[in-house]
Short mmCIF file of C-alpha atoms in Angstrom, two decimals:
data_model
loop_
_atom_site.label_atom_id
_atom_site.label_comp_id
_atom_site.label_asym_id
_atom_site.label_seq_id
_atom_site.Cartn_x
_atom_site.Cartn_y
_atom_site.Cartn_z
CA UNK A 319 -45.38 63.61 5.54
CA UNK A 320 -45.12 61.52 8.71
CA UNK A 321 -42.88 58.48 8.43
CA UNK A 322 -45.17 55.45 9.33
CA UNK A 323 -42.32 52.66 9.78
CA UNK A 324 -40.51 53.89 12.89
CA UNK A 325 -39.22 50.34 13.87
CA UNK A 326 -36.27 48.52 12.40
CA UNK A 327 -36.57 45.54 10.17
CA UNK A 328 -36.68 42.20 11.98
CA UNK A 329 -33.26 40.86 12.79
CA UNK A 330 -31.45 44.30 13.11
CA UNK A 331 -31.46 46.68 15.91
CA UNK A 332 -30.31 50.09 17.24
CA UNK A 333 -27.67 50.34 19.87
CA UNK A 334 -28.44 52.90 22.54
CA UNK A 335 -25.48 54.69 24.41
CA UNK A 336 -25.04 52.01 27.22
CA UNK A 337 -25.23 49.21 24.71
CA UNK A 338 -22.72 50.98 22.50
CA UNK A 339 -20.37 51.44 25.43
CA UNK A 340 -20.72 47.75 26.42
CA UNK A 341 -19.99 46.65 22.91
CA UNK A 342 -17.07 48.82 22.59
CA UNK A 343 -15.65 47.63 25.78
CA UNK A 344 -15.83 43.99 24.72
CA UNK A 345 -14.31 44.82 21.22
CA UNK A 346 -11.44 46.90 22.84
CA UNK A 347 -10.83 44.24 25.49
CA UNK A 348 -10.43 41.30 22.97
CA UNK A 349 -8.61 43.45 20.46
CA UNK A 350 -6.02 43.95 23.12
CA UNK A 351 -5.66 40.21 23.80
CA UNK A 352 -5.49 39.46 19.98
CA UNK A 353 -2.66 42.14 19.76
CA UNK A 354 -0.73 40.67 22.72
CA UNK A 355 -0.61 37.30 21.16
CA UNK A 356 0.69 38.76 17.88
CA UNK A 357 -2.32 38.74 15.69
CA UNK A 358 -2.59 41.47 13.26
CA UNK A 359 -5.89 43.16 12.18
CA UNK A 360 -7.23 42.66 8.69
CA UNK A 361 -10.57 43.73 7.15
CA UNK A 362 -12.48 42.55 4.20
CA UNK A 363 -15.32 44.09 2.01
CA UNK A 364 -18.70 44.08 3.25
CA UNK A 365 -19.77 42.29 0.12
CA UNK A 366 -17.93 39.85 -2.16
CA UNK A 367 -18.50 37.43 -4.97
CA UNK A 368 -20.68 34.55 -4.11
CA UNK A 369 -17.94 32.11 -4.98
CA UNK A 370 -15.86 33.15 -2.03
CA UNK A 371 -18.52 31.76 0.45
CA UNK A 372 -20.58 29.27 -1.65
CA UNK A 373 -19.94 25.50 -0.75
CA UNK A 374 -17.45 26.36 2.08
CA UNK A 375 -19.54 24.37 4.58
CA UNK A 376 -19.69 27.03 7.24
CA UNK A 377 -22.74 29.04 6.58
CA UNK A 378 -25.52 27.33 4.55
CA UNK A 379 -26.27 28.92 1.15
CA UNK A 380 -29.85 29.70 2.09
CA UNK A 381 -28.65 32.00 4.94
CA UNK A 382 -26.69 34.29 2.78
CA UNK A 383 -27.94 37.70 1.63
CA UNK A 384 -27.47 37.82 -2.21
CA UNK A 385 -27.74 40.43 -4.86
CA UNK A 386 -26.68 41.22 -8.38
CA UNK A 387 -23.98 43.71 -9.38
CA UNK A 388 -24.69 45.93 -12.41
CA UNK A 389 -22.67 43.38 -14.61
CA UNK A 390 -24.83 40.52 -13.39
CA UNK A 391 -22.23 39.07 -11.04
CA UNK A 392 -23.77 37.48 -7.93
CA UNK A 393 -22.65 39.20 -4.77
CA UNK A 394 -23.34 38.41 -1.17
CA UNK A 395 -23.01 40.28 2.17
CA UNK A 396 -20.28 38.93 4.38
CA UNK A 397 -21.71 36.01 6.34
CA UNK A 398 -18.50 34.70 7.71
CA UNK A 399 -14.91 36.02 8.08
CA UNK A 400 -13.10 32.86 7.81
CA UNK A 401 -13.43 32.22 4.04
CA UNK A 402 -12.63 35.88 3.36
CA UNK A 403 -9.41 35.50 5.36
CA UNK A 404 -8.59 32.29 3.59
CA UNK A 405 -8.94 34.24 0.27
CA UNK A 406 -6.69 37.01 1.59
CA UNK A 407 -4.06 34.57 2.75
CA UNK A 408 -4.07 32.68 -0.63
CA UNK A 409 -4.03 35.64 -2.83
CA UNK A 410 -1.86 38.14 -0.89
CA UNK A 411 0.73 35.75 0.81
CA UNK A 412 3.05 32.92 -0.11
CA UNK A 413 4.60 30.04 1.89
CA UNK A 414 7.57 32.21 2.68
CA UNK A 415 5.23 34.47 4.73
CA UNK A 416 3.99 31.62 6.95
CA UNK A 417 2.86 31.52 9.67
CA UNK A 418 0.09 34.05 9.40
CA UNK A 419 -1.76 35.45 12.43
CA UNK A 420 -4.67 37.58 11.58
CA UNK A 421 -7.59 39.04 13.88
CA UNK A 422 -10.70 40.86 12.99
CA UNK A 423 -13.68 42.60 14.52
CA UNK A 424 -16.41 42.84 11.71
CA UNK A 425 -20.05 42.86 11.08
CA UNK A 426 -21.73 39.78 9.67
CA UNK A 427 -25.01 39.29 7.84
CA UNK A 428 -27.08 36.14 7.73
CA UNK A 429 -30.74 35.42 7.09
CA UNK A 430 -32.87 33.39 9.57
CA UNK A 431 -35.81 31.28 8.70
CA UNK A 432 -37.08 31.57 12.29
CA UNK A 433 -35.87 34.72 13.97
CA UNK A 434 -36.76 34.07 17.60
CA UNK A 435 -34.62 36.96 18.62
CA UNK A 436 -31.73 36.03 16.22
CA UNK A 437 -29.96 39.00 14.59
CA UNK A 438 -29.46 39.19 10.89
CA UNK A 439 -26.67 41.84 11.27
CA UNK A 440 -24.28 40.92 14.19
CA UNK A 441 -20.62 41.38 15.17
CA UNK A 442 -17.88 38.84 15.40
CA UNK A 443 -14.44 39.12 16.72
CA UNK A 444 -11.90 36.44 16.03
CA UNK A 445 -8.46 35.19 15.06
CA UNK A 446 -7.10 32.85 12.33
CA UNK A 447 -3.82 31.15 12.71
CA UNK A 448 -2.60 29.96 9.15
CA UNK A 449 0.41 27.83 8.24
CA UNK A 450 0.88 25.61 11.30
CA UNK A 451 -0.67 22.28 11.84
CA UNK A 452 0.16 21.37 15.39
CA UNK A 453 -1.48 20.69 18.74
CA UNK A 454 0.60 23.64 20.04
CA UNK A 455 -1.04 26.05 17.58
CA UNK A 456 -4.49 24.69 18.61
CA UNK A 457 -3.70 25.25 22.28
CA UNK A 458 -2.64 28.69 21.63
CA UNK A 459 -5.98 29.44 19.69
CA UNK A 460 -8.06 28.00 22.71
CA UNK A 461 -5.95 30.05 25.17
CA UNK A 462 -6.71 33.24 23.32
CA UNK A 463 -10.37 32.36 23.34
CA UNK A 464 -10.19 31.79 27.19
CA UNK A 465 -7.95 34.95 27.86
CA UNK A 466 -10.38 37.05 25.71
CA UNK A 467 -13.47 36.13 27.85
CA UNK A 468 -11.49 36.61 31.02
CA UNK A 469 -10.42 39.99 29.84
CA UNK A 470 -13.86 41.03 29.12
CA UNK A 471 -14.82 40.08 32.64
CA UNK A 472 -16.63 36.84 32.08
CA UNK A 473 -15.67 34.11 34.65
CA UNK A 474 -18.71 31.60 34.52
CA UNK A 475 -18.02 29.97 31.20
CA UNK A 476 -16.91 26.66 29.57
CA UNK A 477 -15.14 25.82 26.42
CA UNK A 478 -16.19 22.41 25.15
CA UNK A 479 -13.63 20.56 23.13
CA UNK A 480 -14.44 18.09 20.42
CA UNK A 481 -12.84 16.64 17.28
CA UNK A 482 -14.38 16.41 13.75
CA UNK A 483 -13.00 12.90 13.19
CA UNK A 484 -14.14 11.21 16.34
CA UNK A 485 -17.73 10.52 15.29
CA UNK A 486 -16.60 10.06 11.61
CA UNK A 487 -14.59 7.14 12.91
CA UNK A 488 -17.34 5.86 14.99
CA UNK A 489 -19.73 5.92 12.02
CA UNK A 490 -17.12 4.19 9.70
CA UNK A 491 -16.62 1.54 12.43
CA UNK A 492 -20.35 0.86 12.64
CA UNK A 493 -20.09 -0.88 9.21
CA UNK A 494 -23.44 0.43 8.15
CA UNK A 495 -24.23 1.37 4.52
CA UNK A 496 -23.22 4.62 2.98
CA UNK A 497 -26.89 5.84 3.01
CA UNK A 498 -27.41 4.98 6.71
CA UNK A 499 -24.00 6.52 7.65
CA UNK A 500 -24.98 9.80 5.72
CA UNK A 501 -28.45 9.75 7.56
CA UNK A 502 -26.59 9.30 11.03
CA UNK A 503 -24.22 12.13 10.24
CA UNK A 504 -26.99 14.53 9.04
CA UNK A 505 -29.06 13.93 12.13
CA UNK A 506 -26.11 14.33 14.38
CA UNK A 507 -25.34 17.71 12.76
CA UNK A 508 -29.10 18.63 13.32
CA UNK A 509 -28.98 17.27 16.83
CA UNK A 510 -31.68 14.84 16.06
CA UNK A 511 -30.77 12.32 18.62
CA UNK A 512 -34.12 10.41 18.43
CA UNK A 513 -33.34 9.65 14.95
CA UNK A 514 -29.70 8.76 15.55
CA UNK A 515 -30.84 6.48 18.35
CA UNK A 516 -33.18 4.72 15.87
CA UNK A 517 -30.68 4.33 13.21
CA UNK A 518 -28.14 2.86 15.67
CA UNK A 519 -30.62 0.14 16.77
CA UNK A 520 -29.58 -2.27 14.11
CA UNK A 521 -25.81 -1.76 14.59
CA UNK A 522 -24.34 -5.14 15.85
CA UNK A 523 -21.25 -3.52 17.57
CA UNK A 524 -22.55 -2.91 21.10
CA UNK A 525 -19.82 -0.41 21.82
CA UNK A 526 -20.44 1.70 18.73
CA UNK A 527 -24.30 1.48 19.33
CA UNK A 528 -23.59 2.76 22.95
CA UNK A 529 -21.56 5.72 21.77
CA UNK A 530 -24.22 6.77 19.16
CA UNK A 531 -27.15 6.31 21.50
CA UNK A 532 -25.37 8.19 24.35
CA UNK A 533 -24.24 11.18 22.28
CA UNK A 534 -26.24 13.83 24.39
CA UNK A 535 -24.59 12.47 27.45
CA UNK A 536 -20.98 12.54 26.04
CA UNK A 537 -20.38 16.09 27.54
CA UNK A 538 -18.39 16.74 30.57
CA UNK A 539 -14.99 16.34 32.19
CA UNK A 540 -12.06 13.99 31.50
CA UNK A 541 -14.14 11.06 32.61
CA UNK A 542 -15.96 11.34 29.27
CA UNK A 543 -12.76 10.52 27.56
CA UNK A 544 -12.04 7.66 29.79
CA UNK A 545 -15.46 6.31 29.26
CA UNK A 546 -15.19 5.93 25.50
CA UNK A 547 -11.43 5.17 24.80
CA UNK A 548 -11.76 1.55 25.16
CA UNK A 549 -14.96 1.39 23.19
CA UNK A 550 -13.42 2.22 19.74
CA UNK A 551 -10.78 0.44 17.71
CA UNK A 552 -10.68 2.70 14.53
CA UNK A 553 -7.63 4.81 14.03
CA UNK A 554 -9.55 8.14 13.58
CA UNK A 555 -11.49 7.95 16.79
CA UNK A 556 -8.39 6.72 18.74
CA UNK A 557 -6.25 9.59 17.39
CA UNK A 558 -8.97 12.07 18.25
CA UNK A 559 -9.23 10.92 21.81
CA UNK A 560 -5.46 10.93 22.21
CA UNK A 561 -5.37 14.30 20.70
CA UNK A 562 -8.04 15.77 23.11
CA UNK A 563 -6.26 14.24 26.11
CA UNK A 564 -3.05 15.77 25.09
CA UNK A 565 -4.71 19.16 24.48
CA UNK A 566 -6.36 19.09 27.79
CA UNK A 567 -3.04 18.34 29.54
CA UNK A 568 -1.45 21.37 27.80
CA UNK A 569 -4.42 23.66 28.79
CA UNK A 570 -4.24 22.25 32.36
CA UNK A 571 -0.60 23.06 32.61
CA UNK A 572 -1.49 26.63 31.52
CA UNK A 573 -3.99 26.86 34.51
CA UNK A 574 -7.02 26.75 32.23
CA UNK A 575 -8.56 23.39 33.18
CA UNK A 576 -11.53 24.97 35.18
CA UNK A 577 -12.68 26.42 31.87
CA UNK A 578 -12.42 23.36 29.63
CA UNK A 579 -14.74 20.36 29.20
CA UNK A 580 -15.44 17.89 26.44
CA UNK A 581 -18.13 17.41 23.89
CA UNK A 582 -17.59 14.21 22.04
CA UNK A 583 -21.02 14.70 20.13
CA UNK A 584 -19.73 17.40 17.71
CA UNK A 585 -19.17 16.59 14.06
CA UNK A 586 -17.71 18.95 11.38
CA UNK A 587 -18.64 19.33 7.81
CA UNK A 588 -16.26 17.66 5.41
CA UNK A 589 -15.69 21.10 3.85
CA UNK A 590 -15.01 23.05 6.97
CA UNK A 591 -13.71 21.56 10.23
CA UNK A 592 -10.95 18.85 9.80
CA UNK A 593 -9.83 18.49 13.53
CA UNK A 594 -10.26 20.40 16.65
CA UNK A 595 -13.86 21.94 17.16
CA UNK A 596 -14.61 24.00 20.20
CA UNK A 597 -17.42 26.05 21.33
CA UNK A 598 -17.76 28.43 24.35
CA UNK A 599 -20.82 28.74 26.65
CA UNK A 600 -21.64 31.21 29.39
CA UNK A 601 -24.43 31.83 31.74
CA UNK A 602 -27.09 34.29 30.36
CA UNK A 603 -26.83 33.18 26.71
CA UNK A 604 -28.86 30.37 25.22
CA UNK A 605 -26.37 29.81 22.36
CA UNK A 606 -22.73 29.47 22.16
CA UNK A 607 -20.88 32.75 22.65
CA UNK A 608 -17.88 31.53 20.53
CA UNK A 609 -17.10 28.82 17.84
CA UNK A 610 -13.77 27.66 16.52
CA UNK A 611 -11.75 24.86 15.16
CA UNK A 612 -9.25 23.52 12.72
CA UNK A 613 -10.05 23.96 8.96
CA UNK A 614 -7.00 22.71 7.02
CA UNK A 615 -8.74 22.31 3.71
CA UNK A 616 -10.39 25.76 3.18
CA UNK A 617 -7.33 27.85 1.86
CA UNK A 618 -6.55 25.05 -0.69
CA UNK A 619 -9.82 26.02 -2.38
CA UNK A 620 -8.46 29.29 -3.10
CA UNK A 621 -5.20 27.94 -4.69
CA UNK A 622 -2.88 27.65 -1.61
CA UNK A 623 -2.06 24.81 0.69
CA UNK A 624 -2.17 26.27 4.25
CA UNK A 625 -3.48 24.48 7.48
CA UNK A 626 -5.49 26.86 9.61
CA UNK A 627 -7.21 27.23 12.98
CA UNK A 628 -9.25 29.94 14.46
CA UNK A 629 -12.32 31.00 16.31
CA UNK A 630 -15.09 33.66 16.22
CA UNK A 631 -16.43 35.33 19.30
CA UNK A 632 -20.10 36.45 19.08
CA UNK A 633 -20.05 39.91 20.41
CA UNK A 634 -23.85 40.15 20.55
CA UNK A 635 -24.35 36.89 22.31
CA UNK A 636 -21.54 37.83 24.85
CA UNK A 637 -23.45 41.12 25.61
CA UNK A 638 -26.42 39.11 26.84
CA UNK A 639 -24.31 37.63 29.53
CA UNK A 640 -23.21 41.09 30.86
CA UNK A 641 -24.93 43.84 32.68
CA UNK A 642 -24.92 47.12 30.98
CA UNK A 643 -23.56 48.76 33.91
CA UNK A 644 -20.32 46.74 33.19
CA UNK A 645 -19.62 49.16 30.35
CA UNK A 646 -19.11 51.98 32.89
CA UNK A 647 -15.89 53.83 33.14
CA UNK A 648 -15.34 56.23 36.06
CA UNK A 649 -17.20 59.25 34.69
CA UNK A 650 -17.63 62.67 36.15
CA UNK A 651 -20.49 65.20 35.95
CA UNK A 652 -19.45 68.78 36.82
CA UNK A 653 -22.04 70.86 38.41
CA UNK A 654 -21.55 74.58 38.82
CA UNK A 655 -23.19 77.99 38.99
CA UNK A 656 -22.85 80.68 36.32
CA UNK A 657 -20.20 82.63 38.27
CA UNK A 658 -18.03 79.59 38.33
CA UNK A 659 -18.64 78.18 34.79
CA UNK A 660 -15.18 79.12 33.42
CA UNK A 661 -13.50 77.28 36.18
CA UNK A 662 -15.88 74.34 35.61
CA UNK A 663 -15.10 74.37 31.91
CA UNK A 664 -11.40 74.41 32.59
CA UNK A 665 -11.52 71.64 35.13
CA UNK A 666 -13.46 69.37 32.70
CA UNK A 667 -10.80 70.14 29.94
CA UNK A 668 -7.95 69.20 32.25
CA UNK A 669 -9.64 65.88 33.22
CA UNK A 670 -10.30 65.08 29.47
CA UNK A 671 -6.66 65.69 28.50
CA UNK A 672 -5.73 63.07 31.18
CA UNK A 673 -8.22 60.64 29.53
CA UNK A 674 -10.81 61.10 32.24
CA UNK A 675 -14.50 61.29 31.04
CA UNK A 676 -15.89 64.62 32.30
CA UNK A 677 -19.23 66.15 31.28
CA UNK A 678 -20.50 69.62 32.21
CA UNK A 679 -23.98 69.84 33.40
CA UNK A 680 -26.44 72.13 31.84
CA UNK A 681 -29.20 71.52 34.43
CA UNK A 682 -28.35 74.10 36.99
CA UNK A 683 -27.04 73.70 40.58
CA UNK A 684 -29.87 71.42 41.94
CA UNK A 685 -28.02 68.25 43.11
CA UNK A 686 -31.00 66.02 43.05
CA UNK A 687 -31.85 66.94 39.50
CA UNK A 688 -28.19 66.25 38.47
CA UNK A 689 -28.07 63.02 40.40
CA UNK A 690 -30.98 61.70 38.44
CA UNK A 691 -29.27 62.62 35.22
CA UNK A 692 -25.99 61.18 36.29
CA UNK A 693 -27.56 57.85 37.21
CA UNK A 694 -29.48 57.66 33.89
CA UNK A 695 -26.19 58.05 32.02
CA UNK A 696 -24.34 55.75 34.26
CA UNK A 697 -22.10 58.40 35.64
CA UNK A 698 -20.71 57.52 39.16
CA UNK A 699 -19.50 60.83 40.36
CA UNK A 700 -20.41 64.55 40.56
CA UNK A 701 -17.98 67.27 40.94
CA UNK A 702 -19.33 70.48 42.35
CA UNK A 703 -17.33 73.63 41.74
CA UNK A 704 -17.68 76.72 44.15
CA UNK A 705 -15.23 79.53 43.92
CA UNK A 706 -12.43 77.32 42.55
CA UNK A 707 -13.17 74.67 45.18
CA UNK A 708 -14.08 71.12 44.15
CA UNK A 709 -16.23 68.83 46.05
CA UNK A 710 -16.56 65.09 44.95
CA UNK A 711 -19.78 63.27 45.45
CA UNK A 712 -19.72 59.49 44.93
CA UNK A 713 -23.09 58.40 43.89
CA UNK A 714 -22.47 54.67 44.69
CA UNK A 715 -21.86 55.18 48.40
CA UNK A 716 -23.00 58.85 48.78
CA UNK A 717 -19.67 59.96 50.23
CA UNK A 718 -18.61 63.47 49.76
CA UNK A 719 -15.06 64.90 50.05
CA UNK A 720 -13.25 68.02 48.92
CA UNK A 721 -10.54 67.34 46.33
CA UNK A 722 -8.11 69.02 43.97
CA UNK A 723 -7.89 68.30 40.21
CA UNK A 724 -4.43 67.07 40.75
CA UNK A 725 -5.48 64.62 43.42
CA UNK A 726 -8.36 63.51 41.19
CA UNK A 727 -6.03 62.81 38.32
CA UNK A 728 -3.67 60.89 40.65
CA UNK A 729 -6.68 58.86 41.94
CA UNK A 730 -7.71 57.89 38.42
CA UNK A 731 -4.16 56.87 37.43
CA UNK A 732 -3.93 54.29 40.11
#
């Protein structure tokens, strides 16, 4: 019987070889950065009890895949790694183990009401720094995010810095009723700035009204901070602005100022972000490529008091900003005639033992046929063997030289 449904369900996808290679390159690159900063890998179950994620404020309950265990327990597919790590930290470690520095590269699962190309199964790579509440810890986490993108090869990106308490302080200073305050906060989260503008119309404090009505424009360089710092008088907003200015100074001293900007229009859930909030954007992706921030209250819900900060890099979004050819390593296709096949096999084996990708051709000696095959597989070089003689054909510039195996290994080692 012929299978009729040959496509994947909506929101999931196959990864073809070049996509797999690019995805692995991204994951290996960021894993190296995480390791260099001292973050140790952890993994969690693909599914857990619903209570681990329910009400955490990160992923809405209606975006979680749920199913029943045989004993009737409600289980969910992992929608977010941060609550899982909070559970691990609270149950497997104590205060004497602090600080904890964890990293992960895991698959996540979330439903989407409107797909528009959004994946329901996707990969995140991230870090969590638990046990330290300081601006220095926040600066390190942001620097890990920046260096991760640079290591992958992304150059045209920005990290927008915000603070969960800035707008909370602004709303409190507005002196509106609790109902109106809740409406303003809800619409800011939904980015419904028209509604925010209308709700702010009746606020008597002109400076507060200005901030709320200008939210979409409160994104940019240090001048954004200068523009609002004299317009607020509440303690939360003032502390937030001073914090962001100091954090920027640290990142500038580290040489990262060109990658950093500000977004004062972000507001965090009471149950999730408590301080720093940051998001990364790169050319080629219509959504953020990474999200992060400080969430000091989450681990407490699992029975331990640990401040925490971290970020998650969206591997699938990052792939959209990169060309598939960027996954290429220097690969070799070895072309030979039957009389020289043993030499070809031995040559390929020597290269592989030196961590050089070498593939023997099974298409005969025709260079044009092998060239087409090589280009389709993103292979840059053809090695022709002829009576123990090697000729290297570079498919990028069409140069051709005689070479030995030892010289080739030396060349790749540089």
